[in-house]
Each structure stands twice: as C-alpha cells, then as structure tokens.
Short mmCIF file of C-alpha atoms in Angstrom, two decimals:
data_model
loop_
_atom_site.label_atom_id
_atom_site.label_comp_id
_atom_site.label_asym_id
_atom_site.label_seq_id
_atom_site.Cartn_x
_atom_site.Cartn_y
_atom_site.Cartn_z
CA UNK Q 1461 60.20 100.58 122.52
CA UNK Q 1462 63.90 101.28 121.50
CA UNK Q 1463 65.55 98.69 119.77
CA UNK Q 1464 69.33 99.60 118.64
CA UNK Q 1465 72.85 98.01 117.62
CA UNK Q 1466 76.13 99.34 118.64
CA UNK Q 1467 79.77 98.25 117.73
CA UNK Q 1468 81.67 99.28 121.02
CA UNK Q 1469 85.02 98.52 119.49
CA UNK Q 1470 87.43 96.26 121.37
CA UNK Q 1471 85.81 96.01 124.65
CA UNK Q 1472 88.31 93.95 126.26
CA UNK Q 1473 89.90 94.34 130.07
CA UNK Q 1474 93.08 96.29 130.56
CA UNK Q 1475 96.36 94.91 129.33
CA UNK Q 1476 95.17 92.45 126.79
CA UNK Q 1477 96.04 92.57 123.32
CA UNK Q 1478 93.42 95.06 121.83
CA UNK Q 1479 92.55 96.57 124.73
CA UNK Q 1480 93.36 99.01 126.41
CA UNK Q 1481 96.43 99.58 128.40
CA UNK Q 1482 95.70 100.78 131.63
CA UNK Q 1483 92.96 100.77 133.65
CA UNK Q 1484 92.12 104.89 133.39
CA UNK Q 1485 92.00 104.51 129.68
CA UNK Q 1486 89.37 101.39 130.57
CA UNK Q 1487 87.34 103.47 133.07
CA UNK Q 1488 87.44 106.33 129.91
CA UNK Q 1489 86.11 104.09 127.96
CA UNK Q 1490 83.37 102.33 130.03
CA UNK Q 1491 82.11 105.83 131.00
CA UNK Q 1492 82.11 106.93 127.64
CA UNK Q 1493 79.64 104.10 126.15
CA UNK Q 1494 77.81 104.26 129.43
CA UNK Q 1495 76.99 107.27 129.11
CA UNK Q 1496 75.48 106.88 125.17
CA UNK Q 1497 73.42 103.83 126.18
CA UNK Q 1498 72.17 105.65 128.97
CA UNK Q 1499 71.18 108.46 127.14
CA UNK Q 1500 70.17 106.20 124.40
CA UNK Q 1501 67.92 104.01 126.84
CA UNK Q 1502 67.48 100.95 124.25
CA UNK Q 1503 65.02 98.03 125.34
CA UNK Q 1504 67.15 96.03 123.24
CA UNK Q 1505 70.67 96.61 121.97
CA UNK Q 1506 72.83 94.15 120.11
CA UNK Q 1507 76.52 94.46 120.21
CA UNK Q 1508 79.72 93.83 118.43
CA UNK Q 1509 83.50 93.77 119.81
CA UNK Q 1510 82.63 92.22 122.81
CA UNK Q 1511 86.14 90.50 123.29
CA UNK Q 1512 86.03 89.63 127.41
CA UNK Q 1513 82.70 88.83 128.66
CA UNK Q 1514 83.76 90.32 131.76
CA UNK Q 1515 84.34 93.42 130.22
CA UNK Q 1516 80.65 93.96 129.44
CA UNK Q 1517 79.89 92.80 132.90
CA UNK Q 1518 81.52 95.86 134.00
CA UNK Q 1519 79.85 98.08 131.22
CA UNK Q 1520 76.45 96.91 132.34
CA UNK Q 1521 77.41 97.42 136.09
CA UNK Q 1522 77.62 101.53 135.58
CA UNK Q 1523 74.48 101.25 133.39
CA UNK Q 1524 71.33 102.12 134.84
CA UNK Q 1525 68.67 100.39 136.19
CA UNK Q 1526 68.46 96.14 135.53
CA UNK Q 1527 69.67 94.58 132.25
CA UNK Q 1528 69.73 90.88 130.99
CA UNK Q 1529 72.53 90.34 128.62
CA UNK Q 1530 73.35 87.36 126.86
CA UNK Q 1531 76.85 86.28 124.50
CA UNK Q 1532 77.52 84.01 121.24
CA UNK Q 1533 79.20 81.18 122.38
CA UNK Q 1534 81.54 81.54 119.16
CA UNK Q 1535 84.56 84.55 119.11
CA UNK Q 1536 86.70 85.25 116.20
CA UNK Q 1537 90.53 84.80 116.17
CA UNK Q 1538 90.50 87.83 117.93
CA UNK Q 1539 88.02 86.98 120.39
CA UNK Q 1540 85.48 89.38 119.95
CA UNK Q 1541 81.89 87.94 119.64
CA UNK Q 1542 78.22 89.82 119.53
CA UNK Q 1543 75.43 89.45 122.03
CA UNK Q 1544 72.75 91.16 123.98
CA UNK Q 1545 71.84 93.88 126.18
CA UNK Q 1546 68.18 93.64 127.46
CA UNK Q 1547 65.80 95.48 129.71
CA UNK Q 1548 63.31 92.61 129.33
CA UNK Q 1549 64.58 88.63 129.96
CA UNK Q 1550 66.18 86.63 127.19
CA UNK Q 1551 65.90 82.79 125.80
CA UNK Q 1552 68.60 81.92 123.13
CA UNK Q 1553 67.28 80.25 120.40
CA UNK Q 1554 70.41 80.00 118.31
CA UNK Q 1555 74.28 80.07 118.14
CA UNK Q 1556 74.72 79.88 114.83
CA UNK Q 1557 78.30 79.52 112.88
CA UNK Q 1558 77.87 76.82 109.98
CA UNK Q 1559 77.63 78.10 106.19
CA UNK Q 1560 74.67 76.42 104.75
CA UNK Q 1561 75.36 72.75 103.51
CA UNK Q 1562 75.11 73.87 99.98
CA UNK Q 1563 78.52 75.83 100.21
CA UNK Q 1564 81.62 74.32 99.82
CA UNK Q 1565 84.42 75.33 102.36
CA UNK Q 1566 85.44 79.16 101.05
CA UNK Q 1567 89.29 79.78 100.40
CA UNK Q 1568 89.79 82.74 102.46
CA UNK Q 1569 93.89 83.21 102.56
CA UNK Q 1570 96.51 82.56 100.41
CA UNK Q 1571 97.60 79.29 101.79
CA UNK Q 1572 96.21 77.20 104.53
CA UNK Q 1573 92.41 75.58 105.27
CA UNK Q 1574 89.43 76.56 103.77
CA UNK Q 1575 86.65 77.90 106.00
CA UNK Q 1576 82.60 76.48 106.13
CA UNK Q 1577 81.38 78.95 109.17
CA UNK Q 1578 80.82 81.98 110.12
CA UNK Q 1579 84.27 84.23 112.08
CA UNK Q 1580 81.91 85.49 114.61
CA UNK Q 1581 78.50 83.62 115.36
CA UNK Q 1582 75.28 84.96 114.85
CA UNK Q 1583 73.06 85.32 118.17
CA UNK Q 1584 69.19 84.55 118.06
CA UNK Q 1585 66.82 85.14 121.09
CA UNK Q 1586 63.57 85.92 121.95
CA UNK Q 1587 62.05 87.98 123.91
CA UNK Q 1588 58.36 89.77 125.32
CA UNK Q 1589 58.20 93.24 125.15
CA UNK Q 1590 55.15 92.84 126.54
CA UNK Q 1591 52.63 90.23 127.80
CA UNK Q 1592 51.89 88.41 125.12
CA UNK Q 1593 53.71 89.36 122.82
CA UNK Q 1594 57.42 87.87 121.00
CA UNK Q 1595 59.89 89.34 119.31
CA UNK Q 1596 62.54 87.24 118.01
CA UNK Q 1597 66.09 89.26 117.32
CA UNK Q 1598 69.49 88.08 115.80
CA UNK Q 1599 72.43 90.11 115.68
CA UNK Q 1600 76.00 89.62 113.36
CA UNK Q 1601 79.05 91.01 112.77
CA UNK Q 1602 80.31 90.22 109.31
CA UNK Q 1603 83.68 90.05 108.07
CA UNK Q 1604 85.69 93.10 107.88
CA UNK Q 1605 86.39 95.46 104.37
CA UNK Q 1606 89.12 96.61 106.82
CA UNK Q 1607 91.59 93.37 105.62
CA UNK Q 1608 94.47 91.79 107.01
CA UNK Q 1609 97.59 89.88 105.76
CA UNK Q 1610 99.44 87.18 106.29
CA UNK Q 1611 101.65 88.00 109.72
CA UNK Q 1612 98.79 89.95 110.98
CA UNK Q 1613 100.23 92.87 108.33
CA UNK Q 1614 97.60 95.94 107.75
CA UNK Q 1615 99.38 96.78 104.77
CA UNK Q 1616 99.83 94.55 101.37
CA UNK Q 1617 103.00 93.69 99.91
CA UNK Q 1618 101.57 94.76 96.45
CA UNK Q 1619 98.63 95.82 94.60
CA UNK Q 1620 98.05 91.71 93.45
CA UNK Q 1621 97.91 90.80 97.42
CA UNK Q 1622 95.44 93.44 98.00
CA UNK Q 1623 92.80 92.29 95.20
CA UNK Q 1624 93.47 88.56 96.59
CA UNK Q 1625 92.59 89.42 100.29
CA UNK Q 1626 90.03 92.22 99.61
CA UNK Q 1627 88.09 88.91 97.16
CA UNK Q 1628 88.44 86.58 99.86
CA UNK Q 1629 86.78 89.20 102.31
CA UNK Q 1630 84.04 89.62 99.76
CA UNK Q 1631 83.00 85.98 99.54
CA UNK Q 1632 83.37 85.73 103.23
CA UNK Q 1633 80.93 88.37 103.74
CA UNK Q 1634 78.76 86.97 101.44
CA UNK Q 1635 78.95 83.86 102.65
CA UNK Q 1636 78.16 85.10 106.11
CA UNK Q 1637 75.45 87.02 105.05
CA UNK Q 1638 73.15 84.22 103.36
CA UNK Q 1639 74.29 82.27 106.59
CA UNK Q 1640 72.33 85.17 108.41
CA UNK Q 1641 69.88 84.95 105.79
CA UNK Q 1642 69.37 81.50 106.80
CA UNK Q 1643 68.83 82.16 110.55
CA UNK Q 1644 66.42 85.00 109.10
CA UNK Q 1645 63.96 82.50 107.38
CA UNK Q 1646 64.09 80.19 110.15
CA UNK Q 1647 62.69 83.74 112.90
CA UNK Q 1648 60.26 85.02 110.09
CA UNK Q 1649 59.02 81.01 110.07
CA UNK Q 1650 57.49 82.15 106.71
CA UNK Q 1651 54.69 85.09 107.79
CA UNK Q 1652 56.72 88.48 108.21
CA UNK Q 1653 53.54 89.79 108.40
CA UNK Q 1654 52.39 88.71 111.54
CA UNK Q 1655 55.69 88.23 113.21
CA UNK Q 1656 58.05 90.69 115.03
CA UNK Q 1657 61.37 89.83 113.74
CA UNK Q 1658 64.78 91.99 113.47
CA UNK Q 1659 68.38 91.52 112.62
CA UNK Q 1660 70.86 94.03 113.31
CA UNK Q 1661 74.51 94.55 113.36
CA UNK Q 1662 77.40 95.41 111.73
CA UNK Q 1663 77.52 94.38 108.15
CA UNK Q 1664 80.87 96.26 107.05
CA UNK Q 1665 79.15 97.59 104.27
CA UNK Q 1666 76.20 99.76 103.00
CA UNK Q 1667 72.25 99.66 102.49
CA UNK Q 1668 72.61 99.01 98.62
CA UNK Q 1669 76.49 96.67 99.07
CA UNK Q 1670 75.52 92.87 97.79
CA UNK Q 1671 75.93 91.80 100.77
CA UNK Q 1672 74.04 93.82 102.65
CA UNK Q 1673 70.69 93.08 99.89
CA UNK Q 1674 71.34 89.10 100.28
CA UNK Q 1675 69.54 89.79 104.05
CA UNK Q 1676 66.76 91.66 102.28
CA UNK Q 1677 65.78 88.49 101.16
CA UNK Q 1678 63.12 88.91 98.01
CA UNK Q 1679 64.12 92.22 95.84
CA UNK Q 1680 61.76 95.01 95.66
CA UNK Q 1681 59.66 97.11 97.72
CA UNK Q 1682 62.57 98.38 99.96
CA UNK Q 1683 62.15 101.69 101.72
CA UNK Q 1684 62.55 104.41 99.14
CA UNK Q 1685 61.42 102.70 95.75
CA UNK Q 1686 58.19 102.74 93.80
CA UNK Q 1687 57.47 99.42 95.25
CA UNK Q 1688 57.59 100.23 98.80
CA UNK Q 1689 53.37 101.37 99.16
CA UNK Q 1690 52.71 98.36 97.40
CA UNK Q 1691 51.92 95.05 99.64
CA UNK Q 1692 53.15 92.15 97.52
CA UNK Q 1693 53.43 88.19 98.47
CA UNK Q 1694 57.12 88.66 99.31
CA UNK Q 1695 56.48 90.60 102.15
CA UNK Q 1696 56.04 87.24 104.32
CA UNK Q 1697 59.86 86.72 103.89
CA UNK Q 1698 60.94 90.07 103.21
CA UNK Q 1699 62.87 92.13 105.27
CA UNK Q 1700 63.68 95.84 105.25
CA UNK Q 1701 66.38 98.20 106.31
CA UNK Q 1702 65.31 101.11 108.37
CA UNK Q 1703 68.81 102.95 107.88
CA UNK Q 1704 67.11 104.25 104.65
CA UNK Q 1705 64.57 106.39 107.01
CA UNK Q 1706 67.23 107.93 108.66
CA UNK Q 1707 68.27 111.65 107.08
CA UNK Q 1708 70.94 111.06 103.92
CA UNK Q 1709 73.30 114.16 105.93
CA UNK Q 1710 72.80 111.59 109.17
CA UNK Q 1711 73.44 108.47 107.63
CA UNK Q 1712 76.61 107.41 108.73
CA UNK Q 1713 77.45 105.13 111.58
CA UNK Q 1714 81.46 105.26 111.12
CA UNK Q 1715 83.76 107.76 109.37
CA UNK Q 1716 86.58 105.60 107.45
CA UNK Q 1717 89.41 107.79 105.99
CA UNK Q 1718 87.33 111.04 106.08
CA UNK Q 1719 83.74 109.20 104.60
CA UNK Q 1720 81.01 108.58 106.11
CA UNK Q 1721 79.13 105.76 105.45
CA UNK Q 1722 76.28 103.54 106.83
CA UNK Q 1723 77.61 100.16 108.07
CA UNK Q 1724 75.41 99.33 110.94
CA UNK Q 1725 72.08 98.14 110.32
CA UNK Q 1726 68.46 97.24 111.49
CA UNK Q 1727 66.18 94.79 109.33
CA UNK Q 1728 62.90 94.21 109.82
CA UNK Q 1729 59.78 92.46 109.29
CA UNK Q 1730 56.53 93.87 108.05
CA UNK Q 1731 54.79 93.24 111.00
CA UNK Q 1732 57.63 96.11 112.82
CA UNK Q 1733 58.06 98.27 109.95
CA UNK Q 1734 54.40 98.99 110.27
CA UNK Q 1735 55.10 99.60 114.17
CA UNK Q 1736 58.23 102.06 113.23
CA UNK Q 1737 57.79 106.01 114.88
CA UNK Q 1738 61.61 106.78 114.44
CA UNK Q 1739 65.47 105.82 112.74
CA UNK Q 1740 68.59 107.60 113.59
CA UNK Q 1741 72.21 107.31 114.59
CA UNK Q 1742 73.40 108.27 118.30
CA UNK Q 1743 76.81 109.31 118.39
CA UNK Q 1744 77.78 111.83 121.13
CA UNK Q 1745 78.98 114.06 118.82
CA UNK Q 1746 81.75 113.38 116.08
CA UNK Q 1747 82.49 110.33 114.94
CA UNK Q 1748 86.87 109.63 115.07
CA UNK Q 1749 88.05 108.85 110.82
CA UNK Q 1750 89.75 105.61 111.07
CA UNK Q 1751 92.11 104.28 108.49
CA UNK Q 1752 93.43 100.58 107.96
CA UNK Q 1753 95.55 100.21 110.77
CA UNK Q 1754 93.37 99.73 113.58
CA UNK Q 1755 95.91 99.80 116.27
CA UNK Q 1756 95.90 103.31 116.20
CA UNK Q 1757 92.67 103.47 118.23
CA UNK Q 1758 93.95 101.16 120.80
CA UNK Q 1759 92.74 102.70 124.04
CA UNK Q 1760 90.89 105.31 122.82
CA UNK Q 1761 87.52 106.39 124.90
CA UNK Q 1762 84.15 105.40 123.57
CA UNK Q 1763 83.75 103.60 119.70
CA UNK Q 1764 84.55 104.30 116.40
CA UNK Q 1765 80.60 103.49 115.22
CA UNK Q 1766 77.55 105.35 116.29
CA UNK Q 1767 74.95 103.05 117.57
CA UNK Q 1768 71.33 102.92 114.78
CA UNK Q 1769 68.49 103.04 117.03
CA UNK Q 1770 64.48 103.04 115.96
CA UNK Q 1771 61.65 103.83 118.39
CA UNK Q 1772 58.64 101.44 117.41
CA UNK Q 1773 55.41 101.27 119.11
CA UNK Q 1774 54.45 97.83 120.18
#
C-alpha cells in the first residue's frame, strides 16, 4: 500500500485570485500533477492548496481508474483547505479547527482579534485497506514560515516588523501543531501499537523544527537515535516521522531560496512503522526555488513541493 501527501499549490479554477489565469495554464497544470499521482499510484494521498473544490474534481477526473476524495469543511483566508484522495471509500471522523481549551486566544497580527483555531482545519477519516482492517489518517497544513503583512505586503517595513510577524507565525504553528497533536491522541485512542494511525502534511518546517517534534508526541526513540531498537512504554502514544528514512541527498520536498529542505511529512504509529518497505520524495524532476513573494508562481505548471510517499505492507 502507498500512502503519500502532496501540496499541489494553489489549485484553484482559472481567473481567480491565486490561480491561474487562463485556462491552458490550468490544463498545464492539471496534467502536470496528474501525471505525478499517476505515476505515483498512492492508495491514499492527503493534500494541501486545495482552494476550489471543483478544481480537484477536475484533477481527479484525468486521474486514473476510481478515487473517493473527501475536503475539510474549514479554508483559510485564502481559501485553500486539505483533504483526501482515496482508492478505497472514506468516513470522516473529524473537522477539526479549535485550539485546545487550555490556550488562550493567540495574538497573531499587530492589531486586530486574537485567534483560538486552527487557519486551515485538520481532516480525520478512516478507512479499510483491506477487509478487516482500519486505518485512521489526518492530514494538516500548518501556518506558513513564508509570512505576510499587514495589506497583504510580502515584504516588512523594517527589521522590528519582521521579528513581530515571523513570532506570531511561530506560536501559530505551534499552536496548530499540539491542536494536531490533539486529534493524534484521540486516532492512536492510547495503543499505537496495535493501531494503524498516520498524520501527514505540510508542517512548514523540518523533522527536528519544535513544531514539527510537538506531533512526535513522547521524546525519544525517533528514527535515527540510540533509542529507536529499543521498545519502550511510550510507544502506545508515540509517533514517528518516516522522512528520516528517506536518503539525507533526497530529503527535500521544496527548494526555498536555493535550499532544500524537508517540510512535508508522514507520522506514524508503531503498529505501521513496523509495516514500512519504503520512504521517498516524488518530484518529476527538479524542484522550482521559491522566494517570499509567492505571486511569482502564479500559473505555473505542476507544485512547488514534491509529494513524501512510503510503501507499507498491510
């Protein structure tokens, strides 16, 4: 079974803001990822960017064979949102946006409202890949390092505006994250061991980023340390990141101002990683280096991440 997570960058129809402008740069672009799912040929694949539902209808329709797909009820200010491609049918099983009650609402501008929930929500399902047997699978999209200023500015009016905004995106990731975290406990239901539970998607940040270790859940025992041959009671909640199996000279999933650097992610429980065969990236061929002014890739063909896939045996 192939399980994998893709950002497909602004998938939205032609002529809407974000997206592209005609409808030739649209087919380009729906041919393009097409073609890498195809290739790919994922059982399951969580995406990001979705930002017109009927956009993805249209991706799925030049996709082979049958697929079940199903969308977070809750965009972003931009209206991009995650969701679900599937081979195999889908229940939801949560739509979840709400910081945990503990928080208190995050300042995340300058001036106006402070937040308590998630930009984009983060999708839960379940499904059988076969008879018998249930996987349960959430995937995110946390908030962007890539950060943006009052009057929808890409660039800060000074170095002080810059720290301010790049903080506020820092404790909005992390707040996201432990809401993840949340949803997490609830699909492991306190035995990783004996259930098959993942949660992919894009993080905006890297394997060892804070952020990205609040989903780990209990410390230790990640792939690559001493602890890692070493069963140990945390394993029931524990979950690990299979982008550390992939090859260091492969591990990138997006190229931002000439680095690579692992963003995109697939967490497991110990029940899959004991199931995993295979981790790598799929990119047809060079990733594009983006900058901080996103615009610039308005229109282009295909996405500026490479979709992490794993091949487990179930």
């Amino acid at each position: 079974m192939t399980l994998a997570t893709w950002n497909l960058e602004n998938l939205f129809l032609p002529g809407e803001q974000d997206g592209p402008k005609t409808q030739a740069e649209f087919d380009a672009k729906l041919d393009s990822l097409a073609a890498t799912i195809d290739r790919l040929n994922p059982d399951l694949l969580g995406v990001q960017e979705v930002g017109n539902p009927d956009a993805l209808h249209d991706l799925v329709g030049r996709l082979d064979g049958t697929w079940h797909t199903e969308l977070s009820a809750h965009p972003d200010g931009r209206r991009i949102r995650v969701g679900f491609l599937s081979r195999h049918p889908l229940t939801v099983t949560a739509d979840v946006t709400a910081f945990p009650s503990q928080f208190t609402p995050l300042q995340t501008a300058d001036t106006g409202a402070p937040l308590n929930a998630m930009g984009r929500g983060g999708l839960a399902v379940t499904l059988e890949p076969v008879p018998g047997r249930t996987l349960h699978a959430a995937v995110c999209h946390l908030k962007s390092k890539l950060l943006t200023y009052p009057g929808n500015r890409h660039s800060p009016k000074n170095e002080g505006e810059r720290a301010r905004y790049a903080a506020y995106a820092l404790w909005r990731r992390g707040a996201e994250a432990t809401t993840m975290r949340a949803l997490a406990d609830e699909l492991l239901g306190g035995d990783g061991r004996t259930r098959d539970v993942i949660v992919m998607g894009d993080l905006n940040d890297t394997p060892l980023a804070a952020t990205t270790q609040i989903l780990y859940g209990p410390p230790g025992s990640q792939i690559g340390t001493g602890g890692f041959e070493h069963p140990d009671k945390a394993d029931a909640a524990r979950l690990w990141n299979l982008g550390l199996k992939i090859p260091v000279e492969q591990r990138v999933s997006r190229v931002f101002e000439g680095q690579g650097e692992l963003i995109d992610h697939l967490l497991v429980s110990h029940q899959l990683l004991q199931r995993l065969e295979e981790v790598f990236t799929g990119a047809d061929g060079p990733l594009p280096s983006i900058n901080a002014q996103p615009v610039e890739r308005q229109g282009a063909a295909g996405s500026d991440h490479a979709p992490v896939a794993a091949h487990l045996t179930f």
